[in-house]
Coordinates of C-alpha atoms and ligand atoms in Angstrom, one line a residue:
T16 CA 0.0 0.0 0.0
A17 CA 1.0 3.6 -0.2
N18 CA 2.2 3.5 3.4
N19 CA 5.1 1.6 2.2
I20 CA 6.2 4.2 -0.3
Q21 CA 10.0 4.6 0.0
G22 CA 10.2 7.1 -2.8
T23 CA 11.4 5.7 -6.0
I24 CA 9.7 6.7 -9.3
S25 CA 10.0 4.9 -12.6
F26 CA 8.6 5.8 -16.0
K27 CA 8.8 3.1 -18.7
D28 CA 8.0 4.0 -22.3
V29 CA 5.1 6.2 -21.2
R30 CA 2.8 7.5 -23.9
F31 CA 0.0 9.9 -23.4
S32 CA -2.5 12.1 -25.3
Y33 CA -5.1 14.5 -23.9
I34 CA -6.9 14.2 -27.2
K35 CA -7.1 10.9 -29.2
G36 CA -4.5 10.9 -32.0
E37 CA -2.5 13.9 -30.6
E38 CA 0.3 12.2 -28.7
I39 CA 1.9 14.6 -26.2
L40 CA 4.3 12.2 -24.4
K41 CA 6.1 10.0 -27.0
G42 CA 7.8 7.2 -24.9
I43 CA 9.1 8.7 -21.7
S44 CA 11.5 6.6 -19.6
F45 CA 13.5 7.6 -16.5
N46 CA 14.1 6.5 -12.9
V47 CA 14.4 8.6 -9.8
E48 CA 16.1 6.9 -6.9
K49 CA 15.1 7.4 -3.3
G50 CA 16.2 10.8 -2.0
Q51 CA 17.3 12.1 -5.4
T52 CA 16.2 15.4 -7.0
V53 CA 15.5 15.4 -10.7
A54 CA 15.1 18.6 -12.6
I55 CA 13.0 18.6 -15.8
V56 CA 13.8 21.4 -18.3
G57 CA 12.6 22.2 -21.8
A58 CA 10.7 24.6 -24.0
T59 CA 7.1 25.6 -23.3
G60 CA 4.7 22.9 -24.4
A61 CA 7.4 20.2 -24.3
G62 CA 5.2 18.1 -21.9
K63 CA 6.9 18.9 -18.5
S64 CA 3.7 19.6 -16.6
T65 CA 2.0 16.7 -18.3
I66 CA 4.5 14.3 -16.8
I67 CA 3.6 15.4 -13.3
N68 CA -0.1 15.3 -14.0
L69 CA 0.3 11.6 -14.6
I70 CA 2.1 10.6 -11.4
N71 CA -0.8 11.6 -9.2
R72 CA -3.2 10.2 -11.8
F73 CA -5.0 13.4 -12.8
Y74 CA -5.0 11.6 -16.2
E75 CA -4.5 7.9 -17.1
I76 CA -1.7 7.0 -19.5
D77 CA -2.2 5.4 -23.0
S78 CA 0.6 2.9 -22.6
G79 CA 3.8 2.1 -20.7
E80 CA 4.1 2.1 -17.0
I81 CA 4.5 4.6 -14.1
S82 CA 5.6 3.0 -10.8
I83 CA 6.1 4.3 -7.3
D84 CA 8.3 1.8 -5.4
N85 CA 7.9 -0.7 -8.2
I86 CA 4.1 -0.7 -7.9
P87 CA 2.2 0.7 -10.8
V88 CA 0.3 3.9 -9.8
Q89 CA -3.0 2.4 -10.9
D90 CA -2.6 -0.1 -8.2
Y91 CA -2.7 2.5 -5.4
K92 CA -5.9 4.0 -4.0
I93 CA -5.9 7.6 -5.3
A94 CA -6.3 9.1 -1.9
S95 CA -3.2 7.3 -0.4
L96 CA -1.2 8.0 -3.6
R97 CA -1.9 11.7 -3.3
Q98 CA -1.2 11.7 0.4
K99 CA 2.3 10.4 -0.3
V100 CA 3.0 12.5 -3.4
A101 CA 2.7 16.2 -2.8
V102 CA 2.5 18.5 -5.7
V103 CA 3.1 22.3 -5.8
L104 CA 1.8 23.6 -9.0
Q105 CA 2.9 26.7 -11.0
D106 CA -0.2 28.7 -10.1
V107 CA -1.0 28.2 -6.4
F108 CA -4.6 28.1 -5.4
L109 CA -5.4 29.4 -1.9
F110 CA -8.8 29.3 -0.2
S111 CA -10.4 32.3 1.3
D112 CA -9.4 31.3 4.8
S113 CA -6.5 31.7 7.3
I114 CA -2.9 30.9 6.3
L115 CA -3.1 28.1 9.0
N116 CA -6.1 26.4 7.4
N117 CA -4.6 26.8 3.9
I118 CA -1.5 24.9 5.2
T119 CA -3.2 22.2 7.2
L120 CA -6.2 21.9 4.9
N121 CA -8.2 21.7 8.1
N122 CA -6.5 18.5 9.2
E123 CA -6.9 18.8 13.0
N124 CA -4.0 16.4 13.5
I125 CA -1.6 19.2 12.5
S126 CA -1.2 21.7 15.3
L127 CA -0.2 25.4 15.0
E128 CA 3.0 24.6 16.9
E129 CA 3.9 21.9 14.3
V130 CA 3.2 24.4 11.5
K131 CA 5.4 27.0 13.1
I132 CA 8.3 24.6 13.5
A133 CA 7.9 23.6 9.8
A134 CA 7.8 27.2 8.8
K135 CA 11.0 27.9 10.6
Q136 CA 12.7 25.0 9.0
I137 CA 11.9 26.2 5.5
G138 CA 12.6 29.8 6.3
I139 CA 9.1 31.5 6.1
H140 CA 8.1 31.9 9.7
D141 CA 9.3 35.5 9.9
F142 CA 7.4 36.4 6.7
I143 CA 4.1 34.9 8.2
M144 CA 4.8 36.7 11.5
S145 CA 5.1 40.0 9.6
L146 CA 1.5 39.7 8.4
P147 CA -1.5 41.1 10.4
N148 CA -2.9 38.2 12.6
N149 CA 0.1 36.1 11.6
Y150 CA -1.0 32.5 11.0
H151 CA -4.6 33.6 11.3
Y152 CA -4.3 36.1 8.5
N153 CA -7.0 35.5 5.9
V154 CA -5.2 35.2 2.5
K155 CA -8.0 36.9 0.6
E156 CA -8.2 39.9 2.9
R157 CA -7.7 43.3 1.3
G158 CA -8.2 41.9 -2.2
G159 CA -5.6 39.3 -1.9
M160 CA -2.5 41.1 -0.7
L161 CA -0.2 38.1 -1.1
S162 CA 2.1 38.1 -4.2
S163 CA 2.4 35.0 -6.4
G164 CA 5.8 34.2 -4.8
Q165 CA 4.3 34.5 -1.3
R166 CA 1.4 32.2 -2.3
Q167 CA 3.9 29.7 -3.6
L168 CA 5.7 29.8 -0.2
I169 CA 2.5 29.0 1.6
A170 CA 2.0 26.0 -0.8
F171 CA 5.5 24.8 0.0
L172 CA 4.6 24.8 3.7
R173 CA 1.4 23.0 2.9
A174 CA 3.3 20.3 1.1
Y175 CA 6.0 20.2 3.8
V176 CA 3.7 19.6 6.7
S177 CA 2.0 16.7 4.8
K178 CA 5.3 14.9 5.1
P179 CA 5.2 13.4 1.6
S180 CA 7.6 10.7 0.5
I181 CA 7.8 12.3 -2.9
L182 CA 7.6 16.0 -3.7
I183 CA 6.8 17.4 -7.1
L184 CA 7.3 21.0 -7.8
D185 CA 6.4 23.0 -10.9
E186 CA 8.4 26.2 -10.5
A187 CA 6.5 29.3 -11.2
T188 CA 7.7 31.2 -14.3
S189 CA 6.3 34.6 -13.2
S190 CA 9.0 36.8 -11.7
V191 CA 9.0 37.6 -8.0
D192 CA 10.8 40.2 -6.0
A193 CA 14.4 39.6 -4.8
H194 CA 13.3 38.8 -1.2
S195 CA 10.6 36.3 -2.2
E196 CA 13.1 34.8 -4.7
Q197 CA 15.6 34.2 -1.9
M198 CA 13.0 32.7 0.4
I199 CA 11.7 30.4 -2.4
Q200 CA 15.3 29.2 -3.2
Y201 CA 15.9 28.4 0.5
A202 CA 12.5 26.7 0.9
T203 CA 13.1 24.7 -2.2
D204 CA 16.4 23.4 -0.9
E205 CA 15.0 22.5 2.5
I206 CA 11.9 20.8 1.2
T207 CA 13.7 18.7 -1.4
K208 CA 16.6 17.7 0.9
N209 CA 16.7 13.9 1.5
R210 CA 13.4 13.6 -0.3
T211 CA 12.7 12.1 -3.7
S212 CA 11.8 15.1 -5.7
I213 CA 10.9 16.1 -9.3
V214 CA 11.3 19.8 -10.0
I215 CA 10.2 21.4 -13.2
A216 CA 12.9 23.9 -13.0
H217 CA 13.3 27.4 -14.3
R218 CA 15.8 28.6 -11.8
L219 CA 19.5 28.0 -12.7
A220 CA 20.3 27.4 -9.0
T221 CA 17.7 24.6 -8.8
I222 CA 19.0 23.0 -12.0
K223 CA 22.6 23.2 -10.7
K224 CA 21.8 21.3 -7.5
A225 CA 19.8 18.5 -9.2
D226 CA 21.2 15.0 -9.1
M227 CA 19.9 14.5 -12.6
I228 CA 18.6 16.8 -15.3
I229 CA 16.1 15.7 -17.9
V230 CA 15.9 17.8 -21.0
M231 CA 12.6 17.5 -22.9
D232 CA 11.6 18.6 -26.4
K233 CA 8.2 18.0 -28.1
G234 CA 7.2 15.1 -25.9
R235 CA 10.5 13.3 -25.8
I236 CA 13.5 13.2 -23.5
V237 CA 16.4 14.5 -25.6
E238 CA 19.2 14.5 -22.9
K239 CA 19.8 13.2 -19.4
G240 CA 22.7 14.0 -17.1
N241 CA 23.9 16.3 -14.3
H242 CA 24.8 19.9 -14.6
T243 CA 28.5 19.4 -15.4
E244 CA 27.8 16.7 -18.0
L245 CA 25.3 18.8 -20.0
Ligands
LIG11 P1 5.3 25.1 -19.9 O1 6.8 25.3 -19.9 O2 4.7 26.2 -20.7 O3 4.7 25.0 -18.6 P2 5.0 22.3 -20.4 O4 6.3 21.7 -20.9 O5 4.7 22.1 -19.0 O6 5.0 23.8 -20.8 P3 2.6 20.9 -20.9 O7 1.7 21.8 -20.1 O8 2.9 19.6 -20.4 O9 3.9 21.7 -21.4 O10 1.8 20.8 -22.3 C1 2.3 19.9 -23.3 C2 1.3 19.9 -24.5 O11 0.0 19.4 -24.1 C3 1.0 21.3 -25.1 O12 1.0 21.2 -26.5 C4 -0.3 21.7 -24.5 O13 -1.0 22.6 -25.3 C5 -1.0 20.4 -24.4 N1 -1.9 20.3 -23.2 C6 -1.6 20.6 -21.9 N2 -2.7 20.5 -21.2 C7 -3.7 20.1 -22.0 C8 -5.1 19.7 -21.8 N3 -5.7 19.8 -20.6 N4 -5.8 19.4 -22.9 C9 -5.3 19.4 -24.1 N5 -4.0 19.6 -24.4 C10 -3.2 20.0 -23.3
LIG12 MG1 4.2 23.5 -17.5

């Protein structure tokens, strides 16, 4: 079951189309070992986000196999799969509710104290404390005062407190201010540390730190290697 997830990911000749006859992924194969961070890079429309849509089964593949710990993703219950694989998307959605509830998703087993410790670990506690009402600040207050970078930081913390075996991060392309950028970089390092991670990377710093870089073009992997090899 998903409780046994150790955090390996394997794609074997995965083919996928959103619309019949228009193949978007044309035979994708790669492995991510436990604890490794893999960066996926490539032009817009190459199929990077599509890859991550398939891991948590937002769509079903046409052929091939995607496995987590050598078990095909179809063999997991969707809920337990998604509990173990946390995804931070490019455009973060926050509910009109407190920062705390946006982080815990109203899971009462996660205490405020625990959230604070996690926020300190990923370097965003001071930012939250600078907001009115701190962790009780309603994110939609004053017409949504949080920037896209700040919303992404909240989503990082949401993913982090859920203690996923696998983290998937689709880095935002929109530019953020220097301070948010620094916080995002630090949080990304902390959240991917010792955790199997796939990052669709736009930041050079993220790409440089990855154990493996996958270069995609038009639905295919065209290169694999680390930063010094490519
Ligand atoms: P970007 O760097 O812009 O985020 P990407 O590499 O993540 O690009 P994808 O979002 O995976 O690219 O899209 C790959 C292809 O699939 C594109 O041609 C896109 O138009 C198409 N596509 C994506 N989502 C859908 C969908 N829901 N329905 C139909 N086609 C889609
Ligand atoms: Mg994308």
